[in-house]
Structures are given as C-alpha cells and as structure tokens.
Amino acid sequence: EAQVTQNPRYLITVTGKKLTVTCSQNMNHEYMSWYRQDPGLGLRQIYYSMNVEVTDKGDVPEGYKVSRKEKRNFPLILESPSPNQTSLYFCASSSGTGVSGYTFGSGTRLTVV
Amino acid sequence: GEDVEQSLFLSVREGDSSVINCTYTDSSSTYLYWYKQEPGAGLQLLTYIFSNMDMKQDQRLTVLLNKKDKHLSLRIADTQTGDSAIYFCAERIGYSTLTFGKGTMLLVSP
C-alpha cells in the first residue's frame, strides 16, 4: 500500500531534550515536506526536500533540522525542543509531476513540557 | 509565503449543499487542491483543479475556479454527516510547495 509513515504518533517530552520524528515513504517520491498544524494557523511548512541531499527552509524553520540521506526517509530533528513547538506535525511526499499533490502521513502530536 | 484565505466555519443541515470558499494570491499557481481532515487523522486529497480549468465535477464534489478573481470554491451536494471535517484549500507553486489555507470546519447536523 502506498503510504507515508510517521513515528511516533504521540510524544511527550521535556524542554531541551533532543528528539527525532521519523518519516518514510514507499512511493519513490522526489519531494518530501514537513508541516506543523496549529489551531487558527492552519498548516505551515517547516522544511522541504526536492531530492536526496537537497533541502530548503519553509515558512517556519526555526528550531528544526532535517536531513535527506536516502530518498525514502526525511526525519525531522528538534535539537532543543521548547514548549512553543508543541504542535501536530505532518510529513508528506509528492512525485512533483503532473497533478500530484502531497500524500500525508497520519501525524505526530508532540507536547513539550 | 503567499496567502490562502478561507472562511473558518460552515454549518449545514444534512441533505443540503455546502459551499466552501477560498481565495489565493499567487497567479502562477499551477494546481489548486482541496484536502479533507477528519478528527484525529491526516489530510486526505479530495480533488484538484488545474489552473487553466473553470470547473471540475467529481461525483458529489464540484470545484469552481475564477482565475481572474483568484477564487476557488468546493461544492458538496447532498451533504452527509460523514462530510463533517476540516477542509483545506491549497495552491501549488512550482514543484515542491503547497501553501494551505487555515481550513474551514464543516459541521453537518442531522
């Protein structure tokens, strides 16, 4: 089944403790992206990647890192999480061709206390 | 990023039609999309329209695009309680970026 898999689904952590949210897609998509969703703010793009080793900042990149060492994986790294990073995070992938929109993962709800 | 604006809330009765509106700002958008998010779930692609089209119909869904006014709408015919969700419009610029609106919460009452 074609899908984007994120882990974990839920995570509670403390301020300053480094964490990684993993994302993997099995569709051989070139493009991958991370979004955060906050009430009243909709979805905002954090980082995106156009191919292996090619990443770029989205609208809200501060406090986040990403890497794209393999085509299928695009982890989101919070080196020193803060409470304002409490949010619902979505990973998404796209072939980037034709009509393709993004296929989204199920989301990771992160709480930083 | 570019702005995509949507009304935040819409309430309809079961069996009525729902119309969710969206405005966008970037005239270079290639495709425009409608996504649906049910509670506790990710975003599901509902439908799309290419920027050189005026209308697209897909079963109960009708998308209208007014490119001059940069206005997009999604009409759901015979709305059901299962259609209750948040609906996002999004514009695609280039190959890699989707810019989303804040979402419209549709509440369908019996």
PDB file of C-alpha atoms in Angstrom:
ATOM      1  CA  GLU A   1       0.000   0.000   0.000  1.00  0.00           C
ATOM      2  CA  ALA A   2       1.322   3.437  -0.970  1.00  0.00           C
ATOM      3  CA  GLN A   3       1.807   5.423   2.188  1.00  0.00           C
ATOM      4  CA  VAL A   4       3.762   7.894   4.274  1.00  0.00           C
ATOM      5  CA  THR A   5       4.640   6.522   7.692  1.00  0.00           C
ATOM      6  CA  GLN A   6       5.476   8.746  10.628  1.00  0.00           C
ATOM      7  CA  ASN A   7       6.637   7.703  14.056  1.00  0.00           C
ATOM      8  CA  PRO A   8       5.788   8.168  16.805  1.00  0.00           C
ATOM      9  CA  ARG A   9       2.095   9.130  16.665  1.00  0.00           C
ATOM     10  CA  TYR A  10       2.250  10.748  20.088  1.00  0.00           C
ATOM     11  CA  LEU A  11       5.210  12.111  22.009  1.00  0.00           C
ATOM     12  CA  ILE A  12       5.533  13.983  25.285  1.00  0.00           C
ATOM     13  CA  THR A  13       8.971  15.317  26.078  1.00  0.00           C
ATOM     14  CA  VAL A  14      10.714  17.878  28.235  1.00  0.00           C
ATOM     15  CA  THR A  15      12.241  21.154  27.191  1.00  0.00           C
ATOM     16  CA  GLY A  16      15.731  20.776  25.786  1.00  0.00           C
ATOM     17  CA  LYS A  17      15.722  17.013  25.219  1.00  0.00           C
ATOM     18  CA  LYS A  18      16.664  16.277  21.616  1.00  0.00           C
ATOM     19  CA  LEU A  19      14.142  14.261  19.635  1.00  0.00           C
ATOM     20  CA  THR A  20      13.645  12.916  16.135  1.00  0.00           C
ATOM     21  CA  VAL A  21      10.388  12.256  14.344  1.00  0.00           C
ATOM     22  CA  THR A  22      10.857   9.755  11.557  1.00  0.00           C
ATOM     23  CA  CYS A  23       9.130   9.807   8.182  1.00  0.00           C
ATOM     24  CA  SER A  24       9.296   7.214   5.442  1.00  0.00           C
ATOM     25  CA  GLN A  25       7.517   6.901   2.092  1.00  0.00           C
ATOM     26  CA  ASN A  26       7.290   3.886  -0.199  1.00  0.00           C
ATOM     27  CA  MET A  27       6.259   5.643  -3.402  1.00  0.00           C
ATOM     28  CA  ASN A  28       9.724   6.627  -4.669  1.00  0.00           C
ATOM     29  CA  HIS A  29       8.669  10.270  -4.440  1.00  0.00           C
ATOM     30  CA  GLU A  30      11.214  13.003  -5.101  1.00  0.00           C
ATOM     31  CA  TYR A  31       9.629  15.639  -2.883  1.00  0.00           C
ATOM     32  CA  MET A  32       9.093  15.437   0.838  1.00  0.00           C
ATOM     33  CA  SER A  33       7.945  18.066   3.277  1.00  0.00           C
ATOM     34  CA  TRP A  34       7.223  18.697   6.936  1.00  0.00           C
ATOM     35  CA  TYR A  35       4.284  20.782   8.123  1.00  0.00           C
ATOM     36  CA  ARG A  36       3.051  21.792  11.521  1.00  0.00           C
ATOM     37  CA  GLN A  37      -0.610  22.361  12.252  1.00  0.00           C
ATOM     38  CA  ASP A  38      -1.724  24.740  14.974  1.00  0.00           C
ATOM     39  CA  PRO A  39      -5.255  25.925  15.859  1.00  0.00           C
ATOM     40  CA  GLY A  40      -6.139  29.069  13.967  1.00  0.00           C
ATOM     41  CA  LEU A  41      -2.944  28.949  11.925  1.00  0.00           C
ATOM     42  CA  GLY A  42      -3.622  26.046   9.579  1.00  0.00           C
ATOM     43  CA  LEU A  43      -0.659  24.153   8.119  1.00  0.00           C
ATOM     44  CA  ARG A  44       2.681  25.836   7.843  1.00  0.00           C
ATOM     45  CA  GLN A  45       5.641  24.363   6.027  1.00  0.00           C
ATOM     46  CA  ILE A  46       8.765  23.779   8.115  1.00  0.00           C
ATOM     47  CA  TYR A  47      11.214  22.285   5.603  1.00  0.00           C
ATOM     48  CA  TYR A  48      11.033  20.550   2.291  1.00  0.00           C
ATOM     49  CA  SER A  49      13.325  18.403   0.206  1.00  0.00           C
ATOM     50  CA  MET A  50      13.478  18.109  -3.549  1.00  0.00           C
ATOM     51  CA  ASN A  51      15.765  15.089  -3.633  1.00  0.00           C
ATOM     52  CA  VAL A  52      18.493  13.300  -1.703  1.00  0.00           C
ATOM     53  CA  GLU A  53      20.778  15.816  -0.003  1.00  0.00           C
ATOM     54  CA  VAL A  54      18.659  18.757  -1.248  1.00  0.00           C
ATOM     55  CA  THR A  55      16.630  20.522   1.421  1.00  0.00           C
ATOM     56  CA  ASP A  56      15.303  24.036   1.888  1.00  0.00           C
ATOM     57  CA  LYS A  57      13.518  26.097   4.510  1.00  0.00           C
ATOM     58  CA  GLY A  58       9.804  26.575   4.504  1.00  0.00           C
ATOM     59  CA  ASP A  59       7.891  29.279   6.327  1.00  0.00           C
ATOM     60  CA  VAL A  60       8.721  28.291   9.930  1.00  0.00           C
ATOM     61  CA  PRO A  61      12.129  26.526  10.031  1.00  0.00           C
ATOM     62  CA  GLU A  62      13.479  27.982  13.273  1.00  0.00           C
ATOM     63  CA  GLY A  63      14.265  25.312  15.873  1.00  0.00           C
ATOM     64  CA  TYR A  64      14.117  22.425  13.407  1.00  0.00           C
ATOM     65  CA  LYS A  65      16.583  20.438  11.331  1.00  0.00           C
ATOM     66  CA  VAL A  66      16.040  17.870   8.607  1.00  0.00           C
ATOM     67  CA  SER A  67      18.151  15.502   6.588  1.00  0.00           C
ATOM     68  CA  ARG A  68      17.598  13.540   3.389  1.00  0.00           C
ATOM     69  CA  LYS A  69      20.269  10.894   3.159  1.00  0.00           C
ATOM     70  CA  GLU A  70      18.010   8.404   1.411  1.00  0.00           C
ATOM     71  CA  LYS A  71      15.129   9.035  -0.940  1.00  0.00           C
ATOM     72  CA  ARG A  72      12.533   7.297   1.225  1.00  0.00           C
ATOM     73  CA  ASN A  73      13.375   8.913   4.599  1.00  0.00           C
ATOM     74  CA  PHE A  74      13.048  12.501   5.784  1.00  0.00           C
ATOM     75  CA  PRO A  75      13.427  12.783   9.569  1.00  0.00           C
ATOM     76  CA  LEU A  76      12.577  15.949  11.496  1.00  0.00           C
ATOM     77  CA  ILE A  77      15.010  16.784  14.288  1.00  0.00           C
ATOM     78  CA  LEU A  78      14.366  19.081  17.226  1.00  0.00           C
ATOM     79  CA  GLU A  79      17.759  19.661  18.821  1.00  0.00           C
ATOM     80  CA  SER A  80      16.417  21.544  21.839  1.00  0.00           C
ATOM     81  CA  PRO A  81      12.621  21.434  21.907  1.00  0.00           C
ATOM     82  CA  SER A  82      10.701  24.265  23.525  1.00  0.00           C
ATOM     83  CA  PRO A  83       7.034  24.496  24.565  1.00  0.00           C
ATOM     84  CA  ASN A  84       6.198  26.639  21.527  1.00  0.00           C
ATOM     85  CA  GLN A  85       6.998  23.600  19.386  1.00  0.00           C
ATOM     86  CA  THR A  86       4.056  21.760  20.887  1.00  0.00           C
ATOM     87  CA  SER A  87       2.024  21.029  17.777  1.00  0.00           C
ATOM     88  CA  LEU A  88       0.681  18.436  15.360  1.00  0.00           C
ATOM     89  CA  TYR A  89       3.296  17.558  12.754  1.00  0.00           C
ATOM     90  CA  PHE A  90       2.702  16.086   9.336  1.00  0.00           C
ATOM     91  CA  CYS A  91       5.149  14.600   6.888  1.00  0.00           C
ATOM     92  CA  ALA A  92       4.129  14.497   3.234  1.00  0.00           C
ATOM     93  CA  SER A  93       5.577  13.348  -0.073  1.00  0.00           C
ATOM     94  CA  SER A  94       4.923  14.064  -3.723  1.00  0.00           C
ATOM     95  CA  SER A  95       6.237  12.964  -7.080  1.00  0.00           C
ATOM     96  CA  GLY A  96       6.201  16.636  -8.110  1.00  0.00           C
ATOM     97  CA  THR A  97       4.965  15.784 -11.571  1.00  0.00           C
ATOM     98  CA  GLY A  98       1.624  16.379 -13.226  1.00  0.00           C
ATOM     99  CA  VAL A  99      -1.289  16.815 -10.928  1.00  0.00           C
ATOM    100  CA  SER A 100       0.251  15.211  -7.871  1.00  0.00           C
ATOM    101  CA  GLY A 101      -0.481  16.852  -4.602  1.00  0.00           C
ATOM    102  CA  TYR A 102       1.105  15.678  -1.426  1.00  0.00           C
ATOM    103  CA  THR A 103       0.324  12.375   0.282  1.00  0.00           C
ATOM    104  CA  PHE A 104       0.264  12.935   4.022  1.00  0.00           C
ATOM    105  CA  GLY A 105       1.252  10.791   6.951  1.00  0.00           C
ATOM    106  CA  SER A 106      -1.105  10.311   9.891  1.00  0.00           C
ATOM    107  CA  GLY A 107       0.581  12.950  12.004  1.00  0.00           C
ATOM    108  CA  THR A 108       2.677  13.166  15.168  1.00  0.00           C
ATOM    109  CA  ARG A 109       1.230  15.009  18.140  1.00  0.00           C
ATOM    110  CA  LEU A 110       4.152  16.478  20.076  1.00  0.00           C
ATOM    111  CA  THR A 111       3.865  18.013  23.517  1.00  0.00           C
ATOM    112  CA  VAL A 112       6.882  19.773  25.023  1.00  0.00           C
ATOM    113  CA  VAL A 113       6.599  20.470  28.754  1.00  0.00           C
TER     114      VAL A 113
ATOM    115  CA  GLY B   1       4.685  32.587   1.654  1.00  0.00           C
ATOM    116  CA  GLU B   2       1.631  33.528  -0.311  1.00  0.00           C
ATOM    117  CA  ASP B   3      -1.700  33.837   1.464  1.00  0.00           C
ATOM    118  CA  VAL B   4      -4.587  31.476   1.005  1.00  0.00           C
ATOM    119  CA  GLU B   5      -7.743  32.614   2.771  1.00  0.00           C
ATOM    120  CA  GLN B   6     -10.767  30.583   3.791  1.00  0.00           C
ATOM    121  CA  SER B   7     -13.765  31.179   5.991  1.00  0.00           C
ATOM    122  CA  LEU B   8     -13.299  29.314   9.259  1.00  0.00           C
ATOM    123  CA  PHE B   9     -16.634  27.682   9.837  1.00  0.00           C
ATOM    124  CA  LEU B  10     -19.691  26.448   7.956  1.00  0.00           C
ATOM    125  CA  SER B  11     -22.760  24.735   9.349  1.00  0.00           C
ATOM    126  CA  VAL B  12     -25.342  22.993   7.159  1.00  0.00           C
ATOM    127  CA  ARG B  13     -28.215  20.539   7.509  1.00  0.00           C
ATOM    128  CA  GLU B  14     -27.932  17.015   6.185  1.00  0.00           C
ATOM    129  CA  GLY B  15     -29.090  16.843   2.578  1.00  0.00           C
ATOM    130  CA  ASP B  16     -28.296  20.493   1.833  1.00  0.00           C
ATOM    131  CA  SER B  17     -25.449  21.612  -0.403  1.00  0.00           C
ATOM    132  CA  SER B  18     -22.302  23.013   1.175  1.00  0.00           C
ATOM    133  CA  VAL B  19     -20.109  25.618  -0.480  1.00  0.00           C
ATOM    134  CA  ILE B  20     -16.658  26.285   0.903  1.00  0.00           C
ATOM    135  CA  ASN B  21     -14.820  29.283  -0.500  1.00  0.00           C
ATOM    136  CA  CYS B  22     -11.144  30.086  -0.834  1.00  0.00           C
ATOM    137  CA  THR B  23      -9.097  32.933  -2.234  1.00  0.00           C
ATOM    138  CA  TYR B  24      -5.448  32.770  -3.171  1.00  0.00           C
ATOM    139  CA  THR B  25      -2.930  35.352  -4.202  1.00  0.00           C
ATOM    140  CA  ASP B  26      -0.312  33.789  -6.449  1.00  0.00           C
ATOM    141  CA  SER B  27      -1.327  33.941 -10.100  1.00  0.00           C
ATOM    142  CA  SER B  28       1.420  31.480 -11.007  1.00  0.00           C
ATOM    143  CA  SER B  29      -0.318  28.636  -9.189  1.00  0.00           C
ATOM    144  CA  THR B  30      -0.385  25.550 -11.373  1.00  0.00           C
ATOM    145  CA  TYR B  31      -2.802  23.350  -9.464  1.00  0.00           C
ATOM    146  CA  LEU B  32      -5.258  24.019  -6.676  1.00  0.00           C
ATOM    147  CA  TYR B  33      -6.332  21.324  -4.279  1.00  0.00           C
ATOM    148  CA  TRP B  34      -8.965  20.505  -1.729  1.00  0.00           C
ATOM    149  CA  TYR B  35      -7.983  18.323   1.219  1.00  0.00           C
ATOM    150  CA  LYS B  36     -10.214  16.859   3.928  1.00  0.00           C
ATOM    151  CA  GLN B  37      -9.109  16.259   7.510  1.00  0.00           C
ATOM    152  CA  GLU B  38     -11.287  14.147   9.769  1.00  0.00           C
ATOM    153  CA  PRO B  39     -10.772  14.327  13.547  1.00  0.00           C
ATOM    154  CA  GLY B  40      -7.519  12.730  14.622  1.00  0.00           C
ATOM    155  CA  ALA B  41      -6.466  11.948  11.073  1.00  0.00           C
ATOM    156  CA  GLY B  42      -4.098  13.233   8.438  1.00  0.00           C
ATOM    157  CA  LEU B  43      -5.057  15.119   5.317  1.00  0.00           C
ATOM    158  CA  GLN B  44      -6.768  13.268   2.526  1.00  0.00           C
ATOM    159  CA  LEU B  45      -6.681  14.633  -1.015  1.00  0.00           C
ATOM    160  CA  LEU B  46     -10.272  15.137  -2.157  1.00  0.00           C
ATOM    161  CA  THR B  47      -9.931  16.740  -5.542  1.00  0.00           C
ATOM    162  CA  TYR B  48      -7.879  19.180  -7.561  1.00  0.00           C
ATOM    163  CA  ILE B  49      -8.231  21.573 -10.477  1.00  0.00           C
ATOM    164  CA  PHE B  50      -5.664  22.683 -12.997  1.00  0.00           C
ATOM    165  CA  SER B  51      -5.281  26.431 -13.209  1.00  0.00           C
ATOM    166  CA  ASN B  52      -6.495  26.635 -16.809  1.00  0.00           C
ATOM    167  CA  MET B  53      -9.824  24.962 -15.968  1.00  0.00           C
ATOM    168  CA  ASP B  54     -13.008  26.677 -14.806  1.00  0.00           C
ATOM    169  CA  MET B  55     -14.824  23.749 -13.316  1.00  0.00           C
ATOM    170  CA  LYS B  56     -14.340  20.161 -12.340  1.00  0.00           C
ATOM    171  CA  GLN B  57     -17.010  17.746 -11.189  1.00  0.00           C
ATOM    172  CA  ASP B  58     -16.339  14.513  -9.350  1.00  0.00           C
ATOM    173  CA  GLN B  59     -19.468  12.737  -8.076  1.00  0.00           C
ATOM    174  CA  ARG B  60     -20.859  14.943  -5.276  1.00  0.00           C
ATOM    175  CA  LEU B  61     -17.985  17.399  -5.494  1.00  0.00           C
ATOM    176  CA  THR B  62     -17.855  20.403  -7.811  1.00  0.00           C
ATOM    177  CA  VAL B  63     -14.851  22.692  -7.909  1.00  0.00           C
ATOM    178  CA  LEU B  64     -15.180  26.138  -9.457  1.00  0.00           C
ATOM    179  CA  LEU B  65     -12.200  28.313 -10.269  1.00  0.00           C
ATOM    180  CA  ASN B  66     -12.366  32.008 -11.110  1.00  0.00           C
ATOM    181  CA  LYS B  67      -8.815  32.759 -12.080  1.00  0.00           C
ATOM    182  CA  LYS B  68      -9.435  36.456 -12.638  1.00  0.00           C
ATOM    183  CA  ASP B  69     -10.636  36.894  -9.050  1.00  0.00           C
ATOM    184  CA  LYS B  70      -8.327  34.171  -7.683  1.00  0.00           C
ATOM    185  CA  HIS B  71     -11.341  32.496  -6.131  1.00  0.00           C
ATOM    186  CA  LEU B  72     -11.817  28.774  -5.648  1.00  0.00           C
ATOM    187  CA  SER B  73     -14.871  27.027  -4.284  1.00  0.00           C
ATOM    188  CA  LEU B  74     -15.824  23.477  -3.336  1.00  0.00           C
ATOM    189  CA  ARG B  75     -19.470  22.492  -3.505  1.00  0.00           C
ATOM    190  CA  ILE B  76     -20.587  19.293  -1.815  1.00  0.00           C
ATOM    191  CA  ALA B  77     -24.003  18.153  -2.980  1.00  0.00           C
ATOM    192  CA  ASP B  78     -26.352  16.251  -0.631  1.00  0.00           C
ATOM    193  CA  THR B  79     -24.068  16.811   2.348  1.00  0.00           C
ATOM    194  CA  GLN B  80     -23.951  13.941   4.834  1.00  0.00           C
ATOM    195  CA  THR B  81     -22.910  13.808   8.487  1.00  0.00           C
ATOM    196  CA  GLY B  82     -19.819  11.894   7.360  1.00  0.00           C
ATOM    197  CA  ASP B  83     -18.749  15.005   5.487  1.00  0.00           C
ATOM    198  CA  SER B  84     -18.184  16.811   8.783  1.00  0.00           C
ATOM    199  CA  ALA B  85     -14.477  17.628   8.795  1.00  0.00           C
ATOM    200  CA  ILE B  86     -11.997  20.416   8.219  1.00  0.00           C
ATOM    201  CA  TYR B  87     -11.473  21.288   4.561  1.00  0.00           C
ATOM    202  CA  PHE B  88      -8.278  22.894   3.356  1.00  0.00           C
ATOM    203  CA  CYS B  89      -7.656  24.522   0.052  1.00  0.00           C
ATOM    204  CA  ALA B  90      -4.066  24.637  -1.154  1.00  0.00           C
ATOM    205  CA  GLU B  91      -2.229  26.145  -4.068  1.00  0.00           C
ATOM    206  CA  ARG B  92       0.793  24.565  -5.665  1.00  0.00           C
ATOM    207  CA  ILE B  93       3.520  26.841  -6.857  1.00  0.00           C
ATOM    208  CA  GLY B  94       6.351  25.194  -8.746  1.00  0.00           C
ATOM    209  CA  TYR B  95       7.070  21.554  -7.973  1.00  0.00           C
ATOM    210  CA  SER B  96       7.580  21.327  -4.278  1.00  0.00           C
ATOM    211  CA  THR B  97       5.485  23.752  -2.287  1.00  0.00           C
ATOM    212  CA  LEU B  98       1.862  23.617  -1.292  1.00  0.00           C
ATOM    213  CA  THR B  99       0.530  26.661   0.542  1.00  0.00           C
ATOM    214  CA  PHE B 100      -2.530  25.898   2.625  1.00  0.00           C
ATOM    215  CA  GLY B 101      -5.382  27.976   3.896  1.00  0.00           C
ATOM    216  CA  LYS B 102      -6.258  27.826   7.598  1.00  0.00           C
ATOM    217  CA  GLY B 103      -9.066  25.382   6.953  1.00  0.00           C
ATOM    218  CA  THR B 104     -12.861  25.530   7.059  1.00  0.00           C
ATOM    219  CA  MET B 105     -14.618  23.424   9.666  1.00  0.00           C
ATOM    220  CA  LEU B 106     -17.784  21.962   8.152  1.00  0.00           C
ATOM    221  CA  LEU B 107     -20.402  20.818  10.627  1.00  0.00           C
ATOM    222  CA  VAL B 108     -23.311  18.805   9.238  1.00  0.00           C
ATOM    223  CA  SER B 109     -26.299  18.410  11.521  1.00  0.00           C
ATOM    224  CA  PRO B 110     -28.988  15.730  11.105  1.00  0.00           C
TER     225      PRO B 110
END
